[in-house]
Amino acid sequence: MARRILLAHEFSERLDLLARGPQEVNGVLLYARKGTLCPIEYLFITGQGDERHVSADPQHILILNAFFRSNHSYRVIKFHTHTSRTMQRFGQHHNTNFSRADIREYDKQLQYDPEFIGMVVTPHTKLLYAPDHPTLHLIEGFPKVADDKIQNELQAIARMQGYELAHK
C-alpha cells in the first residue's frame, strides 16, 4: 500500500522558497512512520551548490548519522531542488520531471534501502520517487513539539562534535 506523506504547509512553503532561491539545495525531511502515514516532523538542509552539482556538508551528514543512532524510528525523504537556473541550463523538462541523474541516484539508493523515498522540489511542483508511489498531502498545523525536539537534539549533537548549526 502506498505511503502517504503528510507535509505541513509551513514545510511546503520552506521547500518552495528553497526552489525559488539562487542556489540548488539538498536535504532530508524526517518522519516517524505510522502505518502508511509519514508525517514530516523536520526539514534539515545538508548541502548547497549550483545547477550542475550540490555537495552535502560532511559535518551535517555526521550529525544526522549520530541522530539516527539514537532515534531508530525516524526515516528520511531525501530531497533536492531544481531552481530556475536548472531550467535555464537543462530545459523546462526539469520543472516537472526527474532528471535521468536523479532516477539513477534514487534507483541506487533503493538497492540499499527498499523504503527509500526521493523528492525533487521545483518552483512548480514537488515530485516523489519510490516503488510504492507515495502520495503527498499538504496538511494544516505544524509539528512544533517534534520540530523543536529534533532541532534541540541536532544542535546538541553538533555542539558535542564542535560544530555550530545555523538556526532555522
mmCIF file of N, CA and C in Angstrom, residues 10-75:
data_model
loop_
_atom_site.group_PDB
_atom_site.id
_atom_site.type_symbol
_atom_site.label_atom_id
_atom_site.label_comp_id
_atom_site.label_asym_id
_atom_site.label_seq_id
_atom_site.Cartn_x
_atom_site.Cartn_y
_atom_site.Cartn_z
ATOM 1 N N GLU A 10 3.713 24.846 6.343
ATOM 2 C CA GLU A 10 4.934 25.605 6.640
ATOM 3 C C GLU A 10 6.168 24.940 6.027
ATOM 4 N N PHE A 11 6.254 23.617 6.112
ATOM 5 C CA PHE A 11 7.367 22.906 5.474
ATOM 6 C C PHE A 11 7.291 23.068 3.956
ATOM 7 N N SER A 12 6.089 22.960 3.402
ATOM 8 C CA SER A 12 5.908 23.110 1.966
ATOM 9 C C SER A 12 6.374 24.485 1.505
ATOM 10 N N GLU A 13 6.031 25.511 2.267
ATOM 11 C CA GLU A 13 6.450 26.871 1.919
ATOM 12 C C GLU A 13 7.964 27.033 2.005
ATOM 13 N N ARG A 14 8.585 26.398 3.003
ATOM 14 C CA ARG A 14 10.054 26.454 3.107
ATOM 15 C C ARG A 14 10.697 25.813 1.884
ATOM 16 N N LEU A 15 10.160 24.658 1.478
ATOM 17 C CA LEU A 15 10.691 23.984 0.288
ATOM 18 C C LEU A 15 10.504 24.849 -0.959
ATOM 19 N N ASP A 16 9.343 25.490 -1.067
ATOM 20 C CA ASP A 16 9.091 26.374 -2.214
ATOM 21 C C ASP A 16 10.099 27.521 -2.245
ATOM 22 N N LEU A 17 10.389 28.107 -1.091
ATOM 23 C CA LEU A 17 11.380 29.197 -1.030
ATOM 24 C C LEU A 17 12.760 28.712 -1.470
ATOM 25 N N LEU A 18 13.122 27.503 -1.041
ATOM 26 C CA LEU A 18 14.413 26.945 -1.448
ATOM 27 C C LEU A 18 14.473 26.746 -2.962
ATOM 28 N N ALA A 19 13.377 26.272 -3.561
ATOM 29 C CA ALA A 19 13.357 26.033 -5.007
ATOM 30 C C ALA A 19 13.370 27.335 -5.796
ATOM 31 N N ARG A 20 12.921 28.422 -5.189
ATOM 32 C CA ARG A 20 12.943 29.720 -5.865
ATOM 33 C C ARG A 20 14.229 30.490 -5.578
ATOM 34 N N GLY A 21 15.099 29.911 -4.775
ATOM 35 C CA GLY A 21 16.341 30.581 -4.397
ATOM 36 C C GLY A 21 17.385 30.531 -5.490
ATOM 37 N N PRO A 22 18.514 31.198 -5.243
ATOM 38 C CA PRO A 22 19.570 31.265 -6.254
ATOM 39 C C PRO A 22 20.421 30.002 -6.347
ATOM 40 N N GLN A 23 20.457 29.198 -5.266
ATOM 41 C CA GLN A 23 21.317 28.012 -5.241
ATOM 42 C C GLN A 23 20.483 26.747 -5.162
ATOM 43 N N GLU A 24 21.018 25.688 -5.736
ATOM 44 C CA GLU A 24 20.418 24.368 -5.561
ATOM 45 C C GLU A 24 20.715 23.917 -4.131
ATOM 46 N N VAL A 25 19.787 23.203 -3.544
ATOM 47 C CA VAL A 25 19.902 22.764 -2.151
ATOM 48 C C VAL A 25 19.509 21.294 -2.073
ATOM 49 N N ASN A 26 20.159 20.553 -1.160
ATOM 50 C CA ASN A 26 19.674 19.211 -0.853
ATOM 51 C C ASN A 26 19.500 19.077 0.648
ATOM 52 N N GLY A 27 18.757 18.059 1.046
ATOM 53 C CA GLY A 27 18.491 17.856 2.461
ATOM 54 C C GLY A 27 17.599 16.659 2.675
ATOM 55 N N VAL A 28 17.074 16.580 3.887
ATOM 56 C CA VAL A 28 16.184 15.478 4.248
ATOM 57 C C VAL A 28 14.971 16.015 5.002
ATOM 58 N N LEU A 29 13.874 15.298 4.831
ATOM 59 C CA LEU A 29 12.671 15.520 5.616
ATOM 60 C C LEU A 29 12.568 14.325 6.556
ATOM 61 N N LEU A 30 12.528 14.574 7.860
ATOM 62 C CA LEU A 30 12.479 13.489 8.844
ATOM 63 C C LEU A 30 11.037 13.155 9.206
ATOM 64 N N TYR A 31 10.773 11.859 9.331
ATOM 65 C CA TYR A 31 9.446 11.407 9.751
ATOM 66 C C TYR A 31 9.562 10.098 10.519
ATOM 67 N N ALA A 32 8.581 9.856 11.374
ATOM 68 C CA ALA A 32 8.441 8.572 12.059
ATOM 69 C C ALA A 32 7.168 7.941 11.498
ATOM 70 N N ARG A 33 7.332 6.872 10.748
ATOM 71 C CA ARG A 33 6.208 6.244 10.038
ATOM 72 C C ARG A 33 5.186 5.685 11.013
ATOM 73 N N LYS A 34 3.923 5.894 10.675
ATOM 74 C CA LYS A 34 2.794 5.371 11.449
ATOM 75 C C LYS A 34 1.883 4.638 10.476
ATOM 76 N N GLY A 35 2.177 3.342 10.256
ATOM 77 C CA GLY A 35 1.448 2.586 9.240
ATOM 78 C C GLY A 35 1.810 3.124 7.866
ATOM 79 N N THR A 36 0.799 3.529 7.102
ATOM 80 C CA THR A 36 1.070 4.100 5.778
ATOM 81 C C THR A 36 1.279 5.609 5.860
ATOM 82 N N LEU A 37 1.065 6.202 7.035
ATOM 83 C CA LEU A 37 1.220 7.654 7.190
ATOM 84 C C LEU A 37 2.658 8.005 7.538
ATOM 85 N N CYS A 38 3.171 9.032 6.871
ATOM 86 C CA CYS A 38 4.534 9.505 7.101
ATOM 87 C C CYS A 38 4.476 11.012 7.362
ATOM 88 N N PRO A 39 4.169 11.391 8.607
ATOM 89 C CA PRO A 39 4.079 12.827 8.920
ATOM 90 C C PRO A 39 5.465 13.457 9.061
ATOM 91 N N ILE A 40 5.748 14.445 8.234
ATOM 92 C CA ILE A 40 7.048 15.118 8.259
ATOM 93 C C ILE A 40 7.144 15.948 9.541
ATOM 94 N N GLU A 41 8.265 15.763 10.266
ATOM 95 C CA GLU A 41 8.470 16.462 11.529
ATOM 96 C C GLU A 41 9.618 17.463 11.501
ATOM 97 N N TYR A 42 10.480 17.372 10.488
ATOM 98 C CA TYR A 42 11.644 18.265 10.482
ATOM 99 C C TYR A 42 12.229 18.338 9.083
ATOM 100 N N LEU A 43 12.746 19.508 8.727
ATOM 101 C CA LEU A 43 13.438 19.741 7.461
ATOM 102 C C LEU A 43 14.874 20.118 7.796
ATOM 103 N N PHE A 44 15.830 19.365 7.246
ATOM 104 C CA PHE A 44 17.250 19.588 7.530
ATOM 105 C C PHE A 44 18.002 19.720 6.211
ATOM 106 N N ILE A 45 18.621 20.855 6.006
ATOM 107 C CA ILE A 45 19.405 21.091 4.787
ATOM 108 C C ILE A 45 20.797 20.499 4.989
ATOM 109 N N THR A 46 21.215 19.684 4.023
ATOM 110 C CA THR A 46 22.527 19.040 4.138
ATOM 111 C C THR A 46 23.579 19.680 3.242
ATOM 112 N N GLY A 47 23.159 20.376 2.181
ATOM 113 C CA GLY A 47 24.161 20.967 1.308
ATOM 114 C C GLY A 47 23.577 21.949 0.316
ATOM 115 N N GLN A 48 24.481 22.614 -0.386
ATOM 116 C CA GLN A 48 24.080 23.544 -1.432
ATOM 117 C C GLN A 48 25.118 23.541 -2.533
ATOM 118 N N GLY A 49 24.709 24.058 -3.668
ATOM 119 C CA GLY A 49 25.608 24.114 -4.811
ATOM 120 C C GLY A 49 24.954 24.837 -5.960
ATOM 121 N N ASP A 50 25.318 24.428 -7.165
ATOM 122 C CA ASP A 50 24.736 25.063 -8.336
ATOM 123 C C ASP A 50 23.954 24.022 -9.134
ATOM 124 N N GLU A 51 23.485 24.443 -10.309
ATOM 125 C CA GLU A 51 22.629 23.560 -11.106
ATOM 126 C C GLU A 51 23.365 22.328 -11.628
ATOM 127 N N ARG A 52 24.681 22.322 -11.564
ATOM 128 C CA ARG A 52 25.445 21.159 -12.013
ATOM 129 C C ARG A 52 25.700 20.164 -10.893
ATOM 130 N N HIS A 53 25.891 20.662 -9.668
ATOM 131 C CA HIS A 53 26.244 19.752 -8.578
ATOM 132 C C HIS A 53 25.959 20.391 -7.221
ATOM 133 N N VAL A 54 25.396 19.587 -6.343
ATOM 134 C CA VAL A 54 25.158 20.008 -4.963
ATOM 135 C C VAL A 54 25.921 19.044 -4.066
ATOM 136 N N SER A 55 26.737 19.583 -3.184
ATOM 137 C CA SER A 55 27.517 18.753 -2.264
ATOM 138 C C SER A 55 26.947 18.861 -0.860
ATOM 139 N N ALA A 56 26.792 17.715 -0.228
ATOM 140 C CA ALA A 56 26.363 17.700 1.165
ATOM 141 C C ALA A 56 27.550 18.088 2.046
ATOM 142 N N ASP A 57 27.274 18.840 3.091
ATOM 143 C CA ASP A 57 28.284 19.205 4.084
ATOM 144 C C ASP A 57 28.582 17.956 4.909
ATOM 145 N N PRO A 58 29.828 17.457 4.888
ATOM 146 C CA PRO A 58 30.150 16.229 5.628
ATOM 147 C C PRO A 58 29.785 16.320 7.114
ATOM 148 N N GLN A 59 29.910 17.500 7.696
ATOM 149 C CA GLN A 59 29.569 17.662 9.113
ATOM 150 C C GLN A 59 28.070 17.446 9.337
ATOM 151 N N HIS A 60 27.262 17.930 8.419
ATOM 152 C CA HIS A 60 25.812 17.729 8.538
ATOM 153 C C HIS A 60 25.464 16.246 8.454
ATOM 154 N N ILE A 61 26.162 15.506 7.598
ATOM 155 C CA ILE A 61 25.915 14.069 7.471
ATOM 156 C C ILE A 61 26.317 13.351 8.757
ATOM 157 N N LEU A 62 27.447 13.737 9.354
ATOM 158 C CA LEU A 62 27.865 13.135 10.629
ATOM 159 C C LEU A 62 26.829 13.405 11.724
ATOM 160 N N ILE A 63 26.301 14.608 11.754
ATOM 161 C CA ILE A 63 25.281 14.966 12.748
ATOM 162 C C ILE A 63 24.026 14.119 12.544
ATOM 163 N N LEU A 64 23.586 13.996 11.300
ATOM 164 C CA LEU A 64 22.405 13.167 11.006
ATOM 165 C C LEU A 64 22.639 11.714 11.399
ATOM 166 N N ASN A 65 23.801 11.175 11.054
ATOM 167 C CA ASN A 65 24.094 9.783 11.406
ATOM 168 C C ASN A 65 24.066 9.578 12.915
ATOM 169 N N ALA A 66 24.596 10.521 13.678
ATOM 170 C CA ALA A 66 24.545 10.425 15.142
ATOM 171 C C ALA A 66 23.102 10.477 15.624
ATOM 172 N N PHE A 67 22.292 11.318 15.026
ATOM 173 C CA PHE A 67 20.872 11.404 15.386
ATOM 174 C C PHE A 67 20.195 10.051 15.166
ATOM 175 N N PHE A 68 20.439 9.416 14.017
ATOM 176 C CA PHE A 68 19.781 8.143 13.712
ATOM 177 C C PHE A 68 20.250 7.004 14.611
ATOM 178 N N ARG A 69 21.465 7.083 15.111
ATOM 179 C CA ARG A 69 21.944 6.031 16.030
ATOM 180 C C ARG A 69 21.112 5.983 17.306
ATOM 181 N N SER A 70 20.542 7.104 17.715
ATOM 182 C CA SER A 70 19.727 7.106 18.935
ATOM 183 C C SER A 70 18.239 7.323 18.661
ATOM 184 N N ASN A 71 17.861 7.412 17.395
ATOM 185 C CA ASN A 71 16.454 7.620 17.026
ATOM 186 C C ASN A 71 16.088 6.674 15.880
ATOM 187 N N HIS A 72 15.979 5.391 16.210
ATOM 188 C CA HIS A 72 15.794 4.354 15.199
ATOM 189 C C HIS A 72 14.444 4.417 14.486
ATOM 190 N N SER A 73 13.467 5.075 15.069
ATOM 191 C CA SER A 73 12.141 5.108 14.442
ATOM 192 C C SER A 73 12.056 6.127 13.306
ATOM 193 N N TYR A 74 13.047 6.989 13.191
ATOM 194 C CA TYR A 74 12.984 8.025 12.152
ATOM 195 C C TYR A 74 13.522 7.539 10.815
ATOM 196 N N ARG A 75 12.878 8.009 9.767
ATOM 197 C CA ARG A 75 13.267 7.745 8.386
ATOM 198 C C ARG A 75 13.426 9.095 7.687
#
